[in-house]
Amino acid sequence: MPSAVKINALCELCHCRKAVMRRPKNLQKLCKECFIHVFETEIHRTIQREHLFYRGESVAIGASGGKDSTVLAAVMKTLNERYDYGLHLILLSIDEGIVGYRDDSLATVKRNQSQYEMPLEIVSYKQLYDWTMDEIVACSGIKSSCTYCGVLRRQALDRGALKLEVHHVITGHNADDMAETVLLNILRGDTARIEQSVNITTNSQGSPVKRSKPFKYAYEKEIVLYAHYRKLDYFSTECTYAPEAFRGTARTLLKNLELVRPSCILDIIHSGEQLKLKHKRRNASSEMEVRSNGSVSLPNKDGNRCERCGYLSTNRICKACILLEGLEINRAKVQIDGTSVDGAAKLTKTLEHLAF
């Protein structure tokens, strides 16, 4: 005879199986089966409410091999089959060139390709920019590594999608990531970015590639639990350069707040959604705006292009080209007299003020 289970230990949804966890989002007691169903259903409702896809659409999944992108691929495959979305799903990976980290995570992505029966495309920084992240860090220093990687990765995803003739990329950014970004922008005093940082879909003017975040309201802890209960194969090692990033400050603050108030993650996101900044009026006849830091913003009528690489940019030269120019200056200096200068690091600070 099976041992008796107390009523208060039962799953709060099915009332017939023993609860194995409390949801980090609302502390609801659930069994494994109900948690998996609830998690998938919430993602489906987000997709339906936001009208993220249309039938027959080709969608690239930004796949890094980590928990978020692996769970995203698994959930999208499940929902696409369960609810008959009619989507053509493709795995798109970016190889930043970080020895001992990205090469191992890409091995996981290749296993996911076989497990989920999806085509895979890998685009590397070396191919696109003639630099790897290891070379960039060696030239500019570790503290600005995430600034470089973030700018180059966003552009690489767009270029990879266009190579596949795909116009929609989805990423595994979760609720924790979005709340961190809101806090990060507040800590930096960059309030102009808060409103756009909580959008579930972003589509820069003139860009043929749309980006979406189906996990916008999914907690990171729940993503980990989902991967655990479904026994998904993912890469769990943190990026070599991540501990030095300023984002870690916002992450630590958020985790401490979550201990006191579990709903604070969604509360911060909702606050960001409600924040509307008063925009300055511009002279319709003006051809450009010179910002206080000396950068030049071009009119956004049909989407502007970088004068050097042709990529979408609100400035004459895009962020990636400015960064790469700083790296070339540093490398040339090292080759000439064997000493490094901080020109690239100074350009990094300037880039924080440029609109993207």
XYZ file of C-alpha atoms in Angstrom:
356
model
C 0.000 0.000 0.000
C 1.374 3.423 -0.926
C 2.022 5.707 2.002
C -0.571 8.406 2.661
C 0.167 11.989 1.523
C -1.095 14.922 3.537
C -3.590 17.151 1.746
C -1.411 20.234 2.161
C 1.425 18.394 0.382
C -0.612 17.787 -2.769
C -0.310 19.739 -6.009
C -2.586 22.788 -5.882
C -3.776 22.215 -9.463
C -4.411 18.496 -9.926
C -4.873 17.653 -6.195
C -3.811 14.067 -6.883
C -0.023 14.094 -7.121
C 2.506 15.147 -4.530
C 3.871 18.685 -5.000
C 7.599 18.726 -5.723
C 8.242 22.476 -5.921
C 6.964 25.960 -5.225
C 6.848 28.231 -8.258
C 9.376 31.068 -7.782
C 6.901 33.415 -9.459
C 3.958 32.991 -7.064
C 4.991 30.265 -4.553
C 2.250 27.935 -5.848
C 2.834 24.265 -4.939
C 2.903 22.075 -8.060
C 3.789 18.573 -9.156
C 6.247 18.086 -12.005
C 3.592 17.381 -14.657
C 1.461 20.405 -13.757
C 4.466 22.727 -13.634
C 5.594 21.702 -17.127
C 2.062 22.175 -18.470
C 1.594 25.563 -16.764
C 4.975 26.835 -17.944
C 4.297 25.861 -21.575
C 0.743 27.226 -21.459
C 1.919 30.618 -20.162
C 4.443 30.884 -23.021
C 1.686 29.943 -25.499
C -0.624 32.616 -24.097
C 2.153 35.216 -24.358
C 2.702 34.255 -27.996
C -1.028 34.451 -28.751
C -1.618 37.696 -26.849
C 1.297 39.478 -28.496
C 0.661 37.973 -31.956
C 4.352 37.082 -32.251
C 4.099 34.791 -35.288
C 2.064 34.156 -38.400
C 1.404 30.789 -39.980
C 4.136 29.616 -42.357
C 6.723 32.037 -40.938
C 10.406 31.056 -40.826
C 11.808 31.838 -37.375
C 15.448 31.703 -36.266
C 16.075 30.740 -32.640
C 19.146 32.448 -31.197
C 20.897 29.337 -29.848
C 23.879 29.599 -27.510
C 23.644 26.176 -25.899
C 22.742 27.714 -22.524
C 19.649 26.975 -20.479
C 17.522 29.827 -21.885
C 18.048 29.146 -25.582
C 17.877 25.360 -25.096
C 14.562 25.606 -23.236
C 13.322 28.093 -25.866
C 14.066 25.612 -28.649
C 12.384 22.767 -26.738
C 9.287 24.816 -25.871
C 8.924 26.251 -29.384
C 9.133 22.773 -30.915
C 6.531 21.492 -28.441
C 4.110 24.398 -28.914
C 4.563 24.465 -32.689
C 3.446 20.839 -32.828
C 0.788 21.021 -30.085
C -0.990 24.160 -31.334
C -0.100 23.814 -35.013
C 1.599 27.214 -35.405
C 2.912 26.159 -38.794
C 6.354 27.674 -38.145
C 9.640 26.692 -39.779
C 12.162 26.764 -36.923
C 15.925 27.195 -37.449
C 18.764 27.314 -34.905
C 21.064 30.324 -35.373
C 24.278 30.406 -33.324
C 26.947 33.086 -33.002
C 30.541 31.985 -32.449
C 32.182 34.905 -30.642
C 35.536 33.153 -30.504
C 35.989 32.495 -26.766
C 38.247 29.470 -26.354
C 37.133 27.072 -23.623
C 33.619 28.522 -23.510
C 31.917 29.090 -26.843
C 33.534 26.105 -28.558
C 32.135 23.832 -25.820
C 28.679 25.442 -25.871
C 28.484 25.068 -29.661
C 28.982 21.338 -29.184
C 25.780 21.408 -27.104
C 23.967 23.336 -29.840
C 24.986 20.694 -32.381
C 23.501 18.006 -30.126
C 20.308 20.083 -29.828
C 20.176 20.249 -33.619
C 19.916 16.473 -33.713
C 17.596 16.223 -30.691
C 15.071 18.792 -31.965
C 15.513 17.993 -35.682
C 16.129 21.614 -36.650
C 18.597 23.015 -39.197
C 21.572 24.917 -37.707
C 23.526 27.930 -38.971
C 26.675 29.182 -37.209
C 28.042 32.687 -37.856
C 31.375 33.745 -36.361
C 32.816 37.111 -35.338
C 35.985 36.145 -37.189
C 34.076 35.810 -40.454
C 32.142 39.042 -40.019
C 34.611 41.355 -38.282
C 38.020 39.628 -38.569
C 38.216 39.673 -34.758
C 37.438 37.107 -32.063
C 36.333 38.086 -28.553
C 39.587 36.702 -27.166
C 41.513 39.058 -29.471
C 39.229 41.977 -28.552
C 39.714 41.424 -24.817
C 43.479 41.100 -25.260
C 43.462 44.467 -27.020
C 40.889 46.476 -25.052
C 40.748 44.854 -21.616
C 38.189 42.638 -19.896
C 36.001 45.328 -18.277
C 34.522 46.513 -21.596
C 34.110 43.008 -23.043
C 30.309 42.880 -22.683
C 29.912 46.241 -24.428
C 31.850 44.986 -27.438
C 30.149 41.590 -27.475
C 26.634 43.029 -27.114
C 27.042 45.403 -30.067
C 28.705 42.847 -32.341
C 26.331 40.028 -31.367
C 23.188 42.009 -32.181
C 24.551 42.825 -35.614
C 25.747 39.241 -36.136
C 22.254 37.859 -35.391
C 20.757 40.159 -38.024
C 23.385 39.241 -40.583
C 22.977 35.539 -39.847
C 19.194 35.768 -40.208
C 19.466 37.567 -43.554
C 21.916 34.918 -44.737
C 19.171 32.366 -44.030
C 16.539 34.658 -45.619
C 14.760 34.769 -42.254
C 13.189 38.002 -41.001
C 12.304 37.029 -37.433
C 14.757 36.083 -34.671
C 13.608 34.961 -31.205
C 15.926 34.945 -28.207
C 15.819 33.370 -24.750
C 15.840 36.661 -22.812
C 13.766 36.014 -19.699
C 12.010 38.168 -17.095
C 15.151 38.386 -14.945
C 17.170 39.635 -17.928
C 14.615 42.336 -18.722
C 14.294 43.483 -15.097
C 18.108 43.618 -14.873
C 18.197 45.800 -17.980
C 15.686 48.224 -16.472
C 17.763 48.461 -13.282
C 20.975 48.740 -15.295
C 19.625 51.677 -17.291
C 18.494 53.384 -14.082
C 21.904 52.869 -12.466
C 23.575 54.331 -15.554
C 21.125 57.217 -15.764
C 20.194 56.009 -19.244
C 16.439 56.486 -18.821
C 15.869 56.937 -22.564
C 16.459 53.211 -23.051
C 14.071 51.961 -20.353
C 10.928 52.132 -22.457
C 12.392 50.123 -25.341
C 14.206 47.662 -23.080
C 10.913 46.054 -21.949
C 9.382 45.634 -25.410
C 8.635 42.015 -26.233
C 9.281 42.745 -29.902
C 11.821 45.146 -31.363
C 12.128 46.101 -34.998
C 14.528 48.934 -35.801
C 13.304 51.321 -38.468
C 14.557 50.203 -41.844
C 15.688 46.787 -40.565
C 14.180 43.715 -42.257
C 14.803 41.583 -39.132
C 12.404 41.553 -36.156
C 13.472 40.269 -32.721
C 11.079 38.784 -30.151
C 11.343 37.476 -26.583
C 8.705 34.784 -25.871
C 10.176 34.341 -22.360
C 9.555 37.966 -21.366
C 7.439 36.949 -18.345
C 9.246 33.670 -17.525
C 11.438 33.607 -14.415
C 15.004 32.343 -14.783
C 14.528 29.888 -11.897
C 11.496 28.376 -13.621
C 13.440 27.977 -16.855
C 16.090 26.038 -14.924
C 13.391 23.874 -13.279
C 11.768 23.186 -16.655
C 15.130 22.101 -18.108
C 15.698 19.894 -15.055
C 12.311 18.176 -15.119
C 12.446 17.574 -18.872
C 16.112 16.470 -18.636
C 17.209 18.852 -21.378
C 20.793 18.904 -22.597
C 22.296 22.362 -22.058
C 25.632 24.051 -21.325
C 25.772 25.641 -17.871
C 29.211 27.283 -17.652
C 29.191 31.098 -17.370
C 30.993 33.181 -19.976
C 34.666 33.690 -19.160
C 34.347 37.468 -19.216
C 30.887 37.888 -17.606
C 32.001 38.309 -13.934
C 33.656 41.636 -14.770
C 30.522 43.087 -16.403
C 28.626 45.983 -14.772
C 25.394 44.034 -15.369
C 26.441 41.837 -12.459
C 25.722 44.767 -10.113
C 22.111 44.928 -11.294
C 21.823 41.129 -11.118
C 22.977 41.028 -7.497
C 20.563 43.804 -6.560
C 17.680 42.019 -8.278
C 18.394 38.692 -6.536
C 18.433 40.411 -3.148
C 15.115 42.122 -3.911
C 13.596 38.815 -5.056
C 14.377 37.220 -1.692
C 12.204 39.837 -0.008
C 9.517 40.118 -2.688
C 9.304 37.348 -5.351
C 7.030 39.456 -7.563
C 9.594 42.266 -7.824
C 10.887 40.961 -11.178
C 7.509 41.346 -12.896
C 6.860 44.564 -10.949
C 10.032 46.123 -12.376
C 9.073 45.045 -15.904
C 5.571 46.516 -15.522
C 7.095 49.752 -14.203
C 9.297 49.925 -17.282
C 6.265 49.349 -19.514
C 4.405 52.249 -17.905
C 7.319 54.698 -18.059
C 6.866 57.167 -20.898
C 9.469 59.854 -21.456
C 8.603 63.266 -22.794
C 10.210 63.480 -26.210
C 11.684 66.739 -27.461
C 10.187 68.221 -30.578
C 12.434 68.314 -33.578
C 12.493 70.655 -36.501
C 10.974 68.650 -39.329
C 13.159 70.409 -41.891
C 16.423 69.655 -40.097
C 18.614 66.982 -41.644
C 20.474 65.980 -38.495
C 20.685 66.498 -34.756
C 23.969 67.096 -32.952
C 23.808 65.590 -29.467
C 25.428 67.087 -26.363
C 28.275 64.556 -26.500
C 29.144 65.535 -30.072
C 27.627 62.520 -31.832
C 25.411 63.104 -34.840
C 21.952 61.548 -35.206
C 20.516 61.289 -38.691
C 16.767 61.477 -39.519
C 14.963 58.125 -39.242
C 12.609 58.414 -42.197
C 13.486 55.197 -44.008
C 16.300 53.870 -41.843
C 19.861 55.084 -42.197
C 22.900 53.021 -43.066
C 26.464 53.082 -41.795
C 28.764 54.787 -44.302
C 31.360 52.033 -43.845
C 29.612 48.667 -43.530
C 26.081 49.510 -44.697
C 24.463 48.188 -41.494
C 21.458 49.980 -39.975
C 22.571 52.960 -37.859
C 21.188 56.225 -36.462
C 24.671 57.711 -36.854
C 26.917 58.128 -39.861
C 29.131 55.344 -38.502
C 27.526 52.407 -36.664
C 28.561 51.292 -33.182
C 30.336 48.189 -34.446
C 32.542 50.150 -36.854
C 33.415 52.698 -34.145
C 34.416 49.882 -31.787
C 36.437 48.065 -34.421
C 38.201 51.295 -35.378
C 39.252 51.771 -31.748
C 40.579 48.214 -31.663
C 42.619 48.769 -34.829
C 44.134 51.917 -33.277
C 45.096 49.967 -30.163
C 46.550 47.095 -32.171
C 48.578 49.465 -34.339
C 49.942 51.174 -31.237
C 51.006 47.860 -29.734
C 52.747 46.845 -32.957
C 54.627 50.158 -33.144
C 56.036 50.541 -29.641
C 54.811 47.527 -27.682
C 52.547 49.538 -25.348
C 48.783 49.569 -25.220
C 46.582 52.649 -25.086
C 43.040 52.946 -23.807
C 41.576 54.473 -26.971
C 39.121 51.620 -27.428
C 38.011 51.866 -23.787
C 37.341 55.603 -24.198
C 35.308 54.904 -27.328
C 33.297 52.385 -25.298
C 32.200 55.117 -22.878
C 31.181 57.328 -25.791
C 29.071 54.490 -27.230
C 26.958 54.265 -24.072
C 25.448 57.618 -25.021
C 24.732 56.774 -28.650
C 21.240 55.668 -29.677
C 21.075 52.272 -31.367
